[in-house]
mmCIF file of C-alpha atoms in Angstrom:
data_model
loop_
_atom_site.group_PDB
_atom_site.id
_atom_site.type_symbol
_atom_site.label_atom_id
_atom_site.label_comp_id
_atom_site.label_asym_id
_atom_site.label_seq_id
_atom_site.Cartn_x
_atom_site.Cartn_y
_atom_site.Cartn_z
ATOM 1 C CA UNK A 1 0.000 0.000 0.000
ATOM 2 C CA UNK A 2 0.982 3.325 -0.434
ATOM 3 C CA UNK A 3 1.859 5.852 2.067
ATOM 4 C CA UNK A 4 -1.157 7.778 1.467
ATOM 5 C CA UNK A 5 -3.322 4.955 2.047
ATOM 6 C CA UNK A 6 -1.538 4.092 5.105
ATOM 7 C CA UNK A 7 -2.886 5.917 7.978
ATOM 8 C CA UNK A 8 -1.306 5.901 11.212
ATOM 9 C CA UNK A 9 -3.298 4.052 13.610
ATOM 10 C CA UNK A 10 -5.597 6.249 15.553
ATOM 11 C CA UNK A 11 -5.193 6.264 19.141
ATOM 12 C CA UNK A 12 -8.121 5.152 20.973
ATOM 13 C CA UNK A 13 -10.260 8.016 22.308
ATOM 14 C CA UNK A 14 -8.119 11.030 22.321
ATOM 15 C CA UNK A 15 -9.399 13.816 24.429
ATOM 16 C CA UNK A 16 -10.878 16.845 22.637
ATOM 17 C CA UNK A 17 -8.760 19.933 22.608
ATOM 18 C CA UNK A 18 -9.071 21.746 25.880
ATOM 19 C CA UNK A 19 -10.384 25.172 26.174
ATOM 20 C CA UNK A 20 -8.309 27.492 28.068
ATOM 21 C CA UNK A 21 -10.018 27.850 31.401
ATOM 22 C CA UNK A 22 -10.207 31.117 33.062
ATOM 23 C CA UNK A 23 -9.228 31.537 36.506
ATOM 24 C CA UNK A 24 -11.857 32.685 38.990
ATOM 25 C CA UNK A 25 -9.777 35.755 39.511
ATOM 26 C CA UNK A 26 -10.300 36.994 35.931
ATOM 27 C CA UNK A 27 -14.095 36.518 36.248
ATOM 28 C CA UNK A 28 -14.126 38.636 39.386
ATOM 29 C CA UNK A 29 -12.056 41.257 37.624
ATOM 30 C CA UNK A 30 -14.507 41.296 34.726
ATOM 31 C CA UNK A 31 -17.485 41.609 37.108
ATOM 32 C CA UNK A 32 -15.684 44.354 39.047
ATOM 33 C CA UNK A 33 -15.042 46.279 35.824
ATOM 34 C CA UNK A 34 -18.723 45.942 34.864
ATOM 35 C CA UNK A 35 -19.815 47.153 38.302
ATOM 36 C CA UNK A 36 -17.357 50.043 38.112
ATOM 37 C CA UNK A 37 -18.638 50.985 34.650
ATOM 38 C CA UNK A 38 -22.245 50.764 35.866
ATOM 39 C CA UNK A 39 -21.326 52.860 38.926
ATOM 40 C CA UNK A 40 -19.657 55.477 36.710
ATOM 41 C CA UNK A 41 -22.749 55.547 34.466
ATOM 42 C CA UNK A 42 -25.029 55.882 37.496
ATOM 43 C CA UNK A 43 -22.834 58.665 38.882
ATOM 44 C CA UNK A 44 -22.862 60.441 35.506
ATOM 45 C CA UNK A 45 -26.665 60.063 35.297
ATOM 46 C CA UNK A 46 -26.997 61.387 38.850
ATOM 47 C CA UNK A 47 -24.896 64.451 38.016
ATOM 48 C CA UNK A 48 -26.888 65.133 34.820
ATOM 49 C CA UNK A 49 -30.185 64.759 36.699
ATOM 50 C CA UNK A 50 -28.926 66.992 39.496
ATOM 51 C CA UNK A 51 -27.881 69.644 37.008
ATOM 52 C CA UNK A 52 -31.206 69.424 35.175
ATOM 53 C CA UNK A 53 -33.068 69.609 38.479
ATOM 54 C CA UNK A 54 -31.087 72.724 39.471
ATOM 55 C CA UNK A 55 -31.987 74.344 36.143
ATOM 56 C CA UNK A 56 -35.649 73.503 36.638
ATOM 57 C CA UNK A 57 -35.513 74.880 40.180
ATOM 58 C CA UNK A 58 -33.908 78.081 38.901
ATOM 59 C CA UNK A 59 -36.563 78.415 36.173
ATOM 60 C CA UNK A 60 -39.284 77.737 38.746
ATOM 61 C CA UNK A 61 -37.707 80.274 41.110
ATOM 62 C CA UNK A 62 -37.589 82.877 38.336
ATOM 63 C CA UNK A 63 -41.218 82.173 37.426
ATOM 64 C CA UNK A 64 -42.189 82.354 41.087
ATOM 65 C CA UNK A 65 -40.454 85.734 41.408
ATOM 66 C CA UNK A 66 -42.184 86.919 38.245
ATOM 67 C CA UNK A 67 -45.509 85.677 39.585
ATOM 68 C CA UNK A 68 -44.864 87.405 42.920
ATOM 69 C CA UNK A 69 -43.940 90.578 41.067
ATOM 70 C CA UNK A 70 -47.072 90.270 38.942
ATOM 71 C CA UNK A 71 -49.189 89.662 42.050
ATOM 72 C CA UNK A 72 -47.655 92.709 43.754
ATOM 73 C CA UNK A 73 -48.221 94.789 40.634
ATOM 74 C CA UNK A 74 -51.788 93.518 40.393
ATOM 75 C CA UNK A 75 -52.363 94.268 44.077
ATOM 76 C CA UNK A 76 -50.926 97.741 43.565
ATOM 77 C CA UNK A 77 -53.207 98.272 40.588
ATOM 78 C CA UNK A 78 -56.205 97.039 42.552
ATOM 79 C CA UNK A 79 -55.347 99.383 45.448
ATOM 80 C CA UNK A 80 -54.892 102.251 43.016
ATOM 81 C CA UNK A 81 -58.198 101.318 41.374
ATOM 82 C CA UNK A 82 -59.938 101.454 44.755
ATOM 83 C CA UNK A 83 -58.360 104.840 45.467
ATOM 84 C CA UNK A 84 -59.488 106.057 42.051
ATOM 85 C CA UNK A 85 -63.003 104.802 42.737
ATOM 86 C CA UNK A 86 -63.026 106.781 45.985
ATOM 87 C CA UNK A 87 -61.664 109.817 44.121
ATOM 88 C CA UNK A 88 -64.333 109.374 41.444
ATOM 89 C CA UNK A 89 -66.959 109.274 44.196
ATOM 90 C CA UNK A 90 -65.608 112.506 45.685
ATOM 91 C CA UNK A 91 -65.382 114.125 42.276
ATOM 92 C CA UNK A 92 -68.903 112.992 41.421
ATOM 93 C CA UNK A 93 -70.124 114.515 44.684
ATOM 94 C CA UNK A 94 -68.317 117.739 43.797
ATOM 95 C CA UNK A 95 -69.815 117.650 40.300
ATOM 96 C CA UNK A 96 -73.288 117.132 41.760
ATOM 97 C CA UNK A 97 -72.747 120.006 44.206
ATOM 98 C CA UNK A 98 -71.442 122.247 41.423
ATOM 99 C CA UNK A 99 -74.330 121.305 39.134
ATOM 100 C CA UNK A 100 -76.777 122.080 41.932
ATOM 101 C CA UNK A 101 -75.018 125.382 42.587
ATOM 102 C CA UNK A 102 -74.999 126.071 38.838
ATOM 103 C CA UNK A 103 -78.734 125.412 38.663
ATOM 104 C CA UNK A 104 -79.317 127.694 41.645
ATOM 105 C CA UNK A 105 -77.084 130.348 40.090
ATOM 106 C CA UNK A 106 -78.907 130.043 36.770
ATOM 107 C CA UNK A 107 -82.227 130.354 38.542
ATOM 108 C CA UNK A 108 -80.921 133.345 40.491
ATOM 109 C CA UNK A 109 -79.536 134.843 37.273
ATOM 110 C CA UNK A 110 -82.878 134.285 35.611
ATOM 111 C CA UNK A 111 -84.588 136.097 38.468
ATOM 112 C CA UNK A 112 -82.001 138.864 38.314
ATOM 113 C CA UNK A 113 -82.434 139.102 34.545
ATOM 114 C CA UNK A 114 -86.169 139.494 35.035
ATOM 115 C CA UNK A 115 -85.545 142.169 37.644
ATOM 116 C CA UNK A 116 -83.058 143.853 35.310
ATOM 117 C CA UNK A 117 -85.566 143.789 32.460
ATOM 118 C CA UNK A 118 -88.201 145.285 34.775
ATOM 119 C CA UNK A 119 -85.741 147.925 35.979
ATOM 120 C CA UNK A 120 -84.735 148.772 32.396
ATOM 121 C CA UNK A 121 -88.398 149.044 31.446
ATOM 122 C CA UNK A 122 -88.996 151.289 34.450
ATOM 123 C CA UNK A 123 -86.004 153.458 33.492
ATOM 124 C CA UNK A 124 -87.315 153.673 29.912
ATOM 125 C CA UNK A 125 -90.812 154.474 31.204
ATOM 126 C CA UNK A 126 -89.449 157.143 33.551
ATOM 127 C CA UNK A 127 -87.300 158.636 30.768
ATOM 128 C CA UNK A 128 -90.325 158.965 28.508
ATOM 129 C CA UNK A 129 -92.430 160.162 31.443
ATOM 130 C CA UNK A 130 -89.991 163.029 32.137
ATOM 131 C CA UNK A 131 -90.004 163.942 28.464
ATOM 132 C CA UNK A 132 -93.835 163.847 28.547
ATOM 133 C CA UNK A 133 -93.968 165.974 31.702
ATOM 134 C CA UNK A 134 -91.466 168.446 30.218
ATOM 135 C CA UNK A 135 -93.480 168.702 26.978
ATOM 136 C CA UNK A 136 -96.702 169.197 29.016
ATOM 137 C CA UNK A 137 -95.138 171.908 31.144
ATOM 138 C CA UNK A 138 -93.966 173.695 27.986
ATOM 139 C CA UNK A 139 -97.416 173.332 26.484
ATOM 140 C CA UNK A 140 -96.286 171.161 23.527
ATOM 141 C CA UNK A 141 -99.397 168.932 23.348
ATOM 142 C CA UNK A 142 -98.484 167.497 19.969
ATOM 143 C CA UNK A 143 -95.261 166.095 21.408
ATOM 144 C CA UNK A 144 -97.255 164.943 24.467
ATOM 145 C CA UNK A 145 -99.652 162.935 22.251
ATOM 146 C CA UNK A 146 -96.709 161.357 20.360
ATOM 147 C CA UNK A 147 -94.993 160.391 23.624
ATOM 148 C CA UNK A 148 -98.225 158.969 25.091
ATOM 149 C CA UNK A 149 -98.806 156.876 21.945
ATOM 150 C CA UNK A 150 -95.189 155.641 22.009
ATOM 151 C CA UNK A 151 -95.429 154.717 25.712
ATOM 152 C CA UNK A 152 -98.670 152.809 25.137
ATOM 153 C CA UNK A 153 -97.257 151.027 22.087
ATOM 154 C CA UNK A 154 -94.195 149.982 24.110
ATOM 155 C CA UNK A 155 -96.463 149.005 27.024
ATOM 156 C CA UNK A 156 -94.480 151.167 29.427
ATOM 157 C CA UNK A 157 -97.384 152.898 31.160
ATOM 158 C CA UNK A 158 -97.734 150.005 33.601
ATOM 159 C CA UNK A 159 -94.048 150.335 34.532
ATOM 160 C CA UNK A 160 -94.417 153.778 36.055
ATOM 161 C CA UNK A 161 -94.069 153.791 39.848
ATOM 162 C CA UNK A 162 -97.363 154.157 41.701
ATOM 163 C CA UNK A 163 -95.730 155.614 44.803
ATOM 164 C CA UNK A 164 -93.879 158.855 45.137
ATOM 165 C CA UNK A 165 -90.594 158.230 46.890
ATOM 166 C CA UNK A 166 -89.550 161.855 47.070
ATOM 167 C CA UNK A 167 -92.381 163.665 48.837
ATOM 168 C CA UNK A 168 -96.034 163.203 49.543
ATOM 169 C CA UNK A 169 -96.704 166.701 48.232
ATOM 170 C CA UNK A 170 -96.324 165.566 44.647
ATOM 171 C CA UNK A 171 -98.193 162.977 42.627
ATOM 172 C CA UNK A 172 -96.575 159.607 41.832
ATOM 173 C CA UNK A 173 -95.324 159.225 38.229
ATOM 174 C CA UNK A 174 -98.282 156.922 37.424
ATOM 175 C CA UNK A 175 -100.789 159.439 38.822
ATOM 176 C CA UNK A 176 -99.098 162.379 37.025
ATOM 177 C CA UNK A 177 -99.175 160.377 33.734
ATOM 178 C CA UNK A 178 -102.895 159.736 34.204
ATOM 179 C CA UNK A 179 -103.467 163.448 34.849
ATOM 180 C CA UNK A 180 -101.512 164.479 31.706
ATOM 181 C CA UNK A 181 -103.273 161.757 29.658
ATOM 182 C CA UNK A 182 -106.705 163.006 30.706
ATOM 183 C CA UNK A 183 -105.918 166.621 29.776
ATOM 184 C CA UNK A 184 -104.066 165.913 26.468
ATOM 185 C CA UNK A 185 -106.001 162.966 25.000
ATOM 186 C CA UNK A 186 -109.605 164.197 25.606
#
């Protein structure tokens, strides 16, 4: 036989190749490294969470300060609003008092205007009366008739005083007018 065909006799049951076995020490080292890595990751996560929590607390603190500031501002505005309402009440009372006083003043002015109109009419009547009396004394009856007609047209005859304030020896302007009227207008 040939060499190729010749096989060396196999040895009965040879053991399979052995795996290199690890020592228990290397397993513990591996586990320790894993625990250390996990611990480092946990520590890193803790630091990140702590930092994020501090940021959130700062944001919350800022918002709280803003809210407190807004509440104080709102309270100030509400207090100012109340003060303004009180001021409006006082001003409204002043307005009402002034309007009442204005109405009283207008009414008083109206009364004074009426008195002024009466006084002006009396002055006009007395002016024409003195012209009439002067014309009568001078004997100018034509002018007397014209003055009497003008006084009656202006409705001033009723404005002549009925009492004589100067002396009781003389007739009142109304009585003197009546006397002149009777003599001139017959």
